[in-house]
Amino acid sequence: MKPADVFFSQGTKAESVFYLITGRAKLTVVSDRGKEMIVALLSSGDFLGEVAIAPAARRHTATAVAMTHCTAIKIGKSDMAVALSKESDFSKEFIAFLLSRSMRVQEDLVDHLFHSSERRLARVLLILAETDTLGSDPTLIPHITQEMLAGMIGTTRSRVSYFMNRFRKRGLIEYNRRIRVHSLLLKAVLEGDNAKIIRS
């Protein structure tokens, strides 16, 4: 799949699960008023459309869109049920994914309740960069607009622009049209050192 290709759309019948082999994808939800928000970022090894196996599920509650070139396996609902019941390794991997997704949702909630929007932005950039080790080279993240970032962290585009400029002045990121995330950003977030991020 190419960037911007759609795996499935919000409101369509949930009949298949996708397993992402390579690439990055996003889940978006559109409100009744037409406002779109990114609710999850997915990468290789993740599943998309797992709502299809829920007994009460009838339709997708979000839209899944490729952010980069993606390779994925499409698994029908009945085939998914068989695989989960007969393939223990596959079942363990799927359960691990669900647990990881649940933990991510909890972390997102804590982030919104207790952390500043600046630190929430730093965390989202790190998730996009898949940066989990200090000392790694700057990582080019998939294309994402400041409007999308603002929706993800619950603030305005102007605030995101302000924070991005601060991050750039501190040498935490580089960006022109695309963003590169430095491990220094990860270090600042892990240490909870908001002062270092905020001071210019």
PDB file of C-alpha atoms in Angstrom:
ATOM      1  CA  MET A   1       0.000   0.000   0.000  1.00  0.00           C
ATOM      2  CA  LYS A   2       1.097   3.557  -0.736  1.00  0.00           C
ATOM      3  CA  PRO A   3       1.009   6.504   1.671  1.00  0.00           C
ATOM      4  CA  ALA A   4      -2.578   7.779   2.109  1.00  0.00           C
ATOM      5  CA  ASP A   5      -4.088   4.439   1.009  1.00  0.00           C
ATOM      6  CA  VAL A   6      -6.988   3.341   3.249  1.00  0.00           C
ATOM      7  CA  PHE A   7      -7.146  -0.079   4.921  1.00  0.00           C
ATOM      8  CA  PHE A   8     -10.729   0.469   6.059  1.00  0.00           C
ATOM      9  CA  SER A   9     -13.011   3.405   6.808  1.00  0.00           C
ATOM     10  CA  GLN A  10     -14.991   4.469   9.839  1.00  0.00           C
ATOM     11  CA  GLY A  11     -18.529   3.140   9.624  1.00  0.00           C
ATOM     12  CA  THR A  12     -17.805   0.321   7.159  1.00  0.00           C
ATOM     13  CA  LYS A  13     -18.459  -3.325   8.002  1.00  0.00           C
ATOM     14  CA  ALA A  14     -15.745  -4.863  10.176  1.00  0.00           C
ATOM     15  CA  GLU A  15     -15.038  -8.075   8.281  1.00  0.00           C
ATOM     16  CA  SER A  16     -11.243  -8.384   8.314  1.00  0.00           C
ATOM     17  CA  VAL A  17      -8.176  -7.857  10.472  1.00  0.00           C
ATOM     18  CA  PHE A  18      -4.903  -6.598   9.003  1.00  0.00           C
ATOM     19  CA  TYR A  19      -1.436  -7.542  10.242  1.00  0.00           C
ATOM     20  CA  LEU A  20       1.109  -4.830   9.440  1.00  0.00           C
ATOM     21  CA  ILE A  21       4.371  -6.396   8.246  1.00  0.00           C
ATOM     22  CA  THR A  22       6.169  -3.194   7.272  1.00  0.00           C
ATOM     23  CA  GLY A  23       5.388   0.502   7.322  1.00  0.00           C
ATOM     24  CA  ARG A  24       3.476   2.940   9.510  1.00  0.00           C
ATOM     25  CA  ALA A  25      -0.274   3.592   9.728  1.00  0.00           C
ATOM     26  CA  LYS A  26      -2.621   5.809  11.686  1.00  0.00           C
ATOM     27  CA  LEU A  27      -6.137   5.413  13.047  1.00  0.00           C
ATOM     28  CA  THR A  28      -8.339   8.474  12.706  1.00  0.00           C
ATOM     29  CA  VAL A  29     -11.831   9.241  13.959  1.00  0.00           C
ATOM     30  CA  VAL A  30     -14.179  11.885  12.575  1.00  0.00           C
ATOM     31  CA  SER A  31     -16.697  13.414  14.983  1.00  0.00           C
ATOM     32  CA  ASP A  32     -20.321  14.224  14.157  1.00  0.00           C
ATOM     33  CA  ARG A  33     -19.199  17.804  13.565  1.00  0.00           C
ATOM     34  CA  GLY A  34     -16.608  16.695  11.018  1.00  0.00           C
ATOM     35  CA  LYS A  35     -13.489  17.146  13.163  1.00  0.00           C
ATOM     36  CA  GLU A  36     -10.820  14.527  12.465  1.00  0.00           C
ATOM     37  CA  MET A  37      -8.361  13.305  15.095  1.00  0.00           C
ATOM     38  CA  ILE A  38      -5.577  10.727  15.118  1.00  0.00           C
ATOM     39  CA  VAL A  39      -6.279   8.254  17.923  1.00  0.00           C
ATOM     40  CA  ALA A  40      -3.468   5.727  17.374  1.00  0.00           C
ATOM     41  CA  LEU A  41      -0.176   5.288  15.540  1.00  0.00           C
ATOM     42  CA  LEU A  42       0.713   1.809  14.310  1.00  0.00           C
ATOM     43  CA  SER A  43       3.903   0.199  13.066  1.00  0.00           C
ATOM     44  CA  SER A  44       5.195  -3.171  11.894  1.00  0.00           C
ATOM     45  CA  GLY A  45       3.968  -6.027  14.071  1.00  0.00           C
ATOM     46  CA  ASP A  46       0.693  -4.297  14.922  1.00  0.00           C
ATOM     47  CA  PHE A  47      -2.830  -5.350  14.008  1.00  0.00           C
ATOM     48  CA  LEU A  48      -5.474  -3.113  12.462  1.00  0.00           C
ATOM     49  CA  GLY A  49      -9.212  -3.667  12.607  1.00  0.00           C
ATOM     50  CA  GLU A  50      -9.153  -6.069  15.538  1.00  0.00           C
ATOM     51  CA  VAL A  51     -12.662  -4.854  16.377  1.00  0.00           C
ATOM     52  CA  ALA A  52     -13.819  -7.317  13.684  1.00  0.00           C
ATOM     53  CA  ILE A  53     -13.421 -10.261  16.075  1.00  0.00           C
ATOM     54  CA  ALA A  54     -15.522  -8.717  18.843  1.00  0.00           C
ATOM     55  CA  PRO A  55     -18.902 -10.516  19.052  1.00  0.00           C
ATOM     56  CA  ALA A  56     -20.891  -7.276  19.204  1.00  0.00           C
ATOM     57  CA  ALA A  57     -18.824  -5.425  16.577  1.00  0.00           C
ATOM     58  CA  ARG A  58     -20.499  -4.657  13.295  1.00  0.00           C
ATOM     59  CA  ARG A  59     -18.647  -1.663  11.913  1.00  0.00           C
ATOM     60  CA  HIS A  60     -15.222  -0.042  12.191  1.00  0.00           C
ATOM     61  CA  THR A  61     -15.100   2.803  14.698  1.00  0.00           C
ATOM     62  CA  ALA A  62     -12.079   4.431  13.027  1.00  0.00           C
ATOM     63  CA  THR A  63     -10.361   4.824   9.665  1.00  0.00           C
ATOM     64  CA  ALA A  64      -6.953   3.200   9.109  1.00  0.00           C
ATOM     65  CA  VAL A  65      -4.649   5.007   6.694  1.00  0.00           C
ATOM     66  CA  ALA A  66      -1.101   4.217   5.543  1.00  0.00           C
ATOM     67  CA  MET A  67       1.418   6.904   6.545  1.00  0.00           C
ATOM     68  CA  THR A  68       4.265   5.261   4.623  1.00  0.00           C
ATOM     69  CA  HIS A  69       4.521   2.422   2.118  1.00  0.00           C
ATOM     70  CA  CYS A  70       3.023  -0.577   3.913  1.00  0.00           C
ATOM     71  CA  THR A  71       2.938  -4.325   3.508  1.00  0.00           C
ATOM     72  CA  ALA A  72       0.104  -6.057   5.323  1.00  0.00           C
ATOM     73  CA  ILE A  73      -1.744  -9.361   5.499  1.00  0.00           C
ATOM     74  CA  LYS A  74      -5.534  -9.228   5.334  1.00  0.00           C
ATOM     75  CA  ILE A  75      -7.195 -11.897   7.505  1.00  0.00           C
ATOM     76  CA  GLY A  76     -10.922 -12.576   7.267  1.00  0.00           C
ATOM     77  CA  LYS A  77     -12.965 -12.642  10.462  1.00  0.00           C
ATOM     78  CA  SER A  78     -13.562 -16.415  10.353  1.00  0.00           C
ATOM     79  CA  ASP A  79      -9.920 -17.163   9.478  1.00  0.00           C
ATOM     80  CA  MET A  80      -8.818 -14.941  12.357  1.00  0.00           C
ATOM     81  CA  ALA A  81     -11.027 -16.885  14.767  1.00  0.00           C
ATOM     82  CA  VAL A  82      -9.570 -20.201  13.571  1.00  0.00           C
ATOM     83  CA  ALA A  83      -5.991 -18.930  13.839  1.00  0.00           C
ATOM     84  CA  LEU A  84      -6.562 -17.678  17.384  1.00  0.00           C
ATOM     85  CA  SER A  85      -8.019 -21.007  18.488  1.00  0.00           C
ATOM     86  CA  LYS A  86      -5.489 -23.293  16.784  1.00  0.00           C
ATOM     87  CA  GLU A  87      -2.229 -21.341  16.507  1.00  0.00           C
ATOM     88  CA  SER A  88      -0.871 -20.734  20.012  1.00  0.00           C
ATOM     89  CA  ASP A  89       2.085 -18.579  18.898  1.00  0.00           C
ATOM     90  CA  PHE A  90      -0.178 -16.371  16.803  1.00  0.00           C
ATOM     91  CA  SER A  91      -2.665 -16.139  19.652  1.00  0.00           C
ATOM     92  CA  LYS A  92       0.089 -15.085  22.082  1.00  0.00           C
ATOM     93  CA  GLU A  93       1.297 -12.408  19.660  1.00  0.00           C
ATOM     94  CA  PHE A  94      -2.221 -11.056  19.228  1.00  0.00           C
ATOM     95  CA  ILE A  95      -2.841 -10.962  22.993  1.00  0.00           C
ATOM     96  CA  ALA A  96       0.501  -9.199  23.503  1.00  0.00           C
ATOM     97  CA  PHE A  97      -0.564  -6.601  20.941  1.00  0.00           C
ATOM     98  CA  LEU A  98      -3.905  -6.040  22.678  1.00  0.00           C
ATOM     99  CA  LEU A  99      -2.174  -5.626  26.052  1.00  0.00           C
ATOM    100  CA  SER A 100       0.319  -3.206  24.550  1.00  0.00           C
ATOM    101  CA  ARG A 101      -2.494  -1.203  22.937  1.00  0.00           C
ATOM    102  CA  SER A 102      -4.365  -1.091  26.266  1.00  0.00           C
ATOM    103  CA  MET A 103      -1.252   0.154  28.052  1.00  0.00           C
ATOM    104  CA  ARG A 104      -0.713   2.811  25.370  1.00  0.00           C
ATOM    105  CA  VAL A 105      -4.275   4.065  25.797  1.00  0.00           C
ATOM    106  CA  GLN A 106      -3.730   4.290  29.566  1.00  0.00           C
ATOM    107  CA  GLU A 107      -0.445   6.163  29.040  1.00  0.00           C
ATOM    108  CA  ASP A 108      -2.200   8.576  26.675  1.00  0.00           C
ATOM    109  CA  LEU A 109      -4.874   9.246  29.300  1.00  0.00           C
ATOM    110  CA  VAL A 110      -2.278   9.884  32.018  1.00  0.00           C
ATOM    111  CA  ASP A 111      -0.414  12.146  29.595  1.00  0.00           C
ATOM    112  CA  HIS A 112      -3.510  14.254  28.970  1.00  0.00           C
ATOM    113  CA  LEU A 113      -4.421  14.435  32.644  1.00  0.00           C
ATOM    114  CA  PHE A 114      -1.059  15.208  34.215  1.00  0.00           C
ATOM    115  CA  HIS A 115       1.469  16.447  31.659  1.00  0.00           C
ATOM    116  CA  SER A 116       1.891  19.726  29.821  1.00  0.00           C
ATOM    117  CA  SER A 117       1.011  19.946  26.134  1.00  0.00           C
ATOM    118  CA  GLU A 118       4.707  20.509  25.398  1.00  0.00           C
ATOM    119  CA  ARG A 119       5.675  17.216  26.987  1.00  0.00           C
ATOM    120  CA  ARG A 120       2.764  15.474  25.253  1.00  0.00           C
ATOM    121  CA  LEU A 121       4.105  16.745  21.935  1.00  0.00           C
ATOM    122  CA  ALA A 122       7.567  15.407  22.763  1.00  0.00           C
ATOM    123  CA  ARG A 123       6.081  11.984  23.537  1.00  0.00           C
ATOM    124  CA  VAL A 124       4.113  11.881  20.264  1.00  0.00           C
ATOM    125  CA  LEU A 125       7.236  12.779  18.273  1.00  0.00           C
ATOM    126  CA  LEU A 126       9.133   9.973  19.997  1.00  0.00           C
ATOM    127  CA  ILE A 127       6.365   7.490  19.228  1.00  0.00           C
ATOM    128  CA  LEU A 128       6.428   8.541  15.579  1.00  0.00           C
ATOM    129  CA  ALA A 129      10.205   8.170  15.531  1.00  0.00           C
ATOM    130  CA  GLU A 130      10.031   4.812  17.342  1.00  0.00           C
ATOM    131  CA  THR A 131      12.982   6.056  19.377  1.00  0.00           C
ATOM    132  CA  ASP A 132      13.604   3.908  22.437  1.00  0.00           C
ATOM    133  CA  THR A 133      17.375   4.140  22.890  1.00  0.00           C
ATOM    134  CA  LEU A 134      19.605   7.041  23.829  1.00  0.00           C
ATOM    135  CA  GLY A 135      22.448   7.955  21.525  1.00  0.00           C
ATOM    136  CA  SER A 136      20.669   6.886  18.347  1.00  0.00           C
ATOM    137  CA  ASP A 137      20.987   8.972  15.190  1.00  0.00           C
ATOM    138  CA  PRO A 138      18.267  11.510  14.336  1.00  0.00           C
ATOM    139  CA  THR A 139      15.197   9.691  13.028  1.00  0.00           C
ATOM    140  CA  LEU A 140      13.097  10.958  10.114  1.00  0.00           C
ATOM    141  CA  ILE A 141       9.441  10.490  11.025  1.00  0.00           C
ATOM    142  CA  PRO A 142       6.505   9.948   8.627  1.00  0.00           C
ATOM    143  CA  HIS A 143       4.958  13.103   7.221  1.00  0.00           C
ATOM    144  CA  ILE A 144       2.521  14.678   9.671  1.00  0.00           C
ATOM    145  CA  THR A 145       1.073  18.185   9.832  1.00  0.00           C
ATOM    146  CA  GLN A 146       1.080  20.498  12.817  1.00  0.00           C
ATOM    147  CA  GLU A 147      -2.728  20.396  12.736  1.00  0.00           C
ATOM    148  CA  MET A 148      -2.601  16.607  13.192  1.00  0.00           C
ATOM    149  CA  LEU A 149      -0.114  16.924  16.043  1.00  0.00           C
ATOM    150  CA  ALA A 150      -2.315  19.549  17.694  1.00  0.00           C
ATOM    151  CA  GLY A 151      -5.313  17.226  17.546  1.00  0.00           C
ATOM    152  CA  MET A 152      -3.332  14.366  19.053  1.00  0.00           C
ATOM    153  CA  ILE A 153      -2.156  16.333  22.084  1.00  0.00           C
ATOM    154  CA  GLY A 154      -5.245  18.466  22.615  1.00  0.00           C
ATOM    155  CA  THR A 155      -3.930  21.941  21.838  1.00  0.00           C
ATOM    156  CA  THR A 156      -3.851  24.461  18.995  1.00  0.00           C
ATOM    157  CA  ARG A 157      -1.684  24.507  15.889  1.00  0.00           C
ATOM    158  CA  SER A 158      -0.091  27.792  17.015  1.00  0.00           C
ATOM    159  CA  ARG A 159       1.009  26.172  20.296  1.00  0.00           C
ATOM    160  CA  VAL A 160       2.467  23.202  18.429  1.00  0.00           C
ATOM    161  CA  SER A 161       4.391  25.602  16.178  1.00  0.00           C
ATOM    162  CA  TYR A 162       5.673  27.443  19.251  1.00  0.00           C
ATOM    163  CA  PHE A 163       6.851  24.230  20.926  1.00  0.00           C
ATOM    164  CA  MET A 164       8.409  22.922  17.705  1.00  0.00           C
ATOM    165  CA  ASN A 165      10.465  26.096  17.404  1.00  0.00           C
ATOM    166  CA  ARG A 166      11.632  25.670  21.011  1.00  0.00           C
ATOM    167  CA  PHE A 167      12.587  22.060  20.355  1.00  0.00           C
ATOM    168  CA  ARG A 168      14.520  23.111  17.269  1.00  0.00           C
ATOM    169  CA  LYS A 169      16.386  25.871  19.130  1.00  0.00           C
ATOM    170  CA  ARG A 170      17.399  23.325  21.757  1.00  0.00           C
ATOM    171  CA  GLY A 171      18.692  20.936  19.102  1.00  0.00           C
ATOM    172  CA  LEU A 172      16.067  18.337  19.976  1.00  0.00           C
ATOM    173  CA  ILE A 173      14.583  18.173  16.491  1.00  0.00           C
ATOM    174  CA  GLU A 174      15.307  19.305  12.960  1.00  0.00           C
ATOM    175  CA  TYR A 175      12.570  20.147  10.542  1.00  0.00           C
ATOM    176  CA  ASN A 176      11.878  21.779   7.256  1.00  0.00           C
ATOM    177  CA  ARG A 177       9.169  19.842   5.485  1.00  0.00           C
ATOM    178  CA  ARG A 178       9.915  16.649   7.423  1.00  0.00           C
ATOM    179  CA  ILE A 179      10.849  16.237  11.073  1.00  0.00           C
ATOM    180  CA  ARG A 180      13.948  14.510  12.436  1.00  0.00           C
ATOM    181  CA  VAL A 181      13.876  13.598  16.123  1.00  0.00           C
ATOM    182  CA  HIS A 182      17.096  13.509  18.171  1.00  0.00           C
ATOM    183  CA  SER A 183      17.686  11.204  21.114  1.00  0.00           C
ATOM    184  CA  LEU A 184      18.157  14.308  23.289  1.00  0.00           C
ATOM    185  CA  LEU A 185      14.398  14.720  23.122  1.00  0.00           C
ATOM    186  CA  LEU A 186      13.966  11.216  24.495  1.00  0.00           C
ATOM    187  CA  LYS A 187      16.433  11.953  27.290  1.00  0.00           C
ATOM    188  CA  ALA A 188      14.569  15.114  28.280  1.00  0.00           C
ATOM    189  CA  VAL A 189      11.251  13.269  28.390  1.00  0.00           C
ATOM    190  CA  LEU A 190      12.598  10.244  30.280  1.00  0.00           C
ATOM    191  CA  GLU A 191      14.138  12.505  32.896  1.00  0.00           C
ATOM    192  CA  GLY A 192      10.966  14.561  33.141  1.00  0.00           C
ATOM    193  CA  ASP A 193      13.151  17.629  32.679  1.00  0.00           C
ATOM    194  CA  ASN A 194      10.595  20.084  31.363  1.00  0.00           C
ATOM    195  CA  ALA A 195      12.836  22.979  32.392  1.00  0.00           C
ATOM    196  CA  LYS A 196      15.499  21.940  29.892  1.00  0.00           C
ATOM    197  CA  ILE A 197      12.918  21.761  27.125  1.00  0.00           C
ATOM    198  CA  ILE A 198      11.246  25.039  27.970  1.00  0.00           C
ATOM    199  CA  ARG A 199      14.294  27.252  28.404  1.00  0.00           C
ATOM    200  CA  SER A 200      15.531  28.717  25.129  1.00  0.00           C
TER     201      SER A 200
END
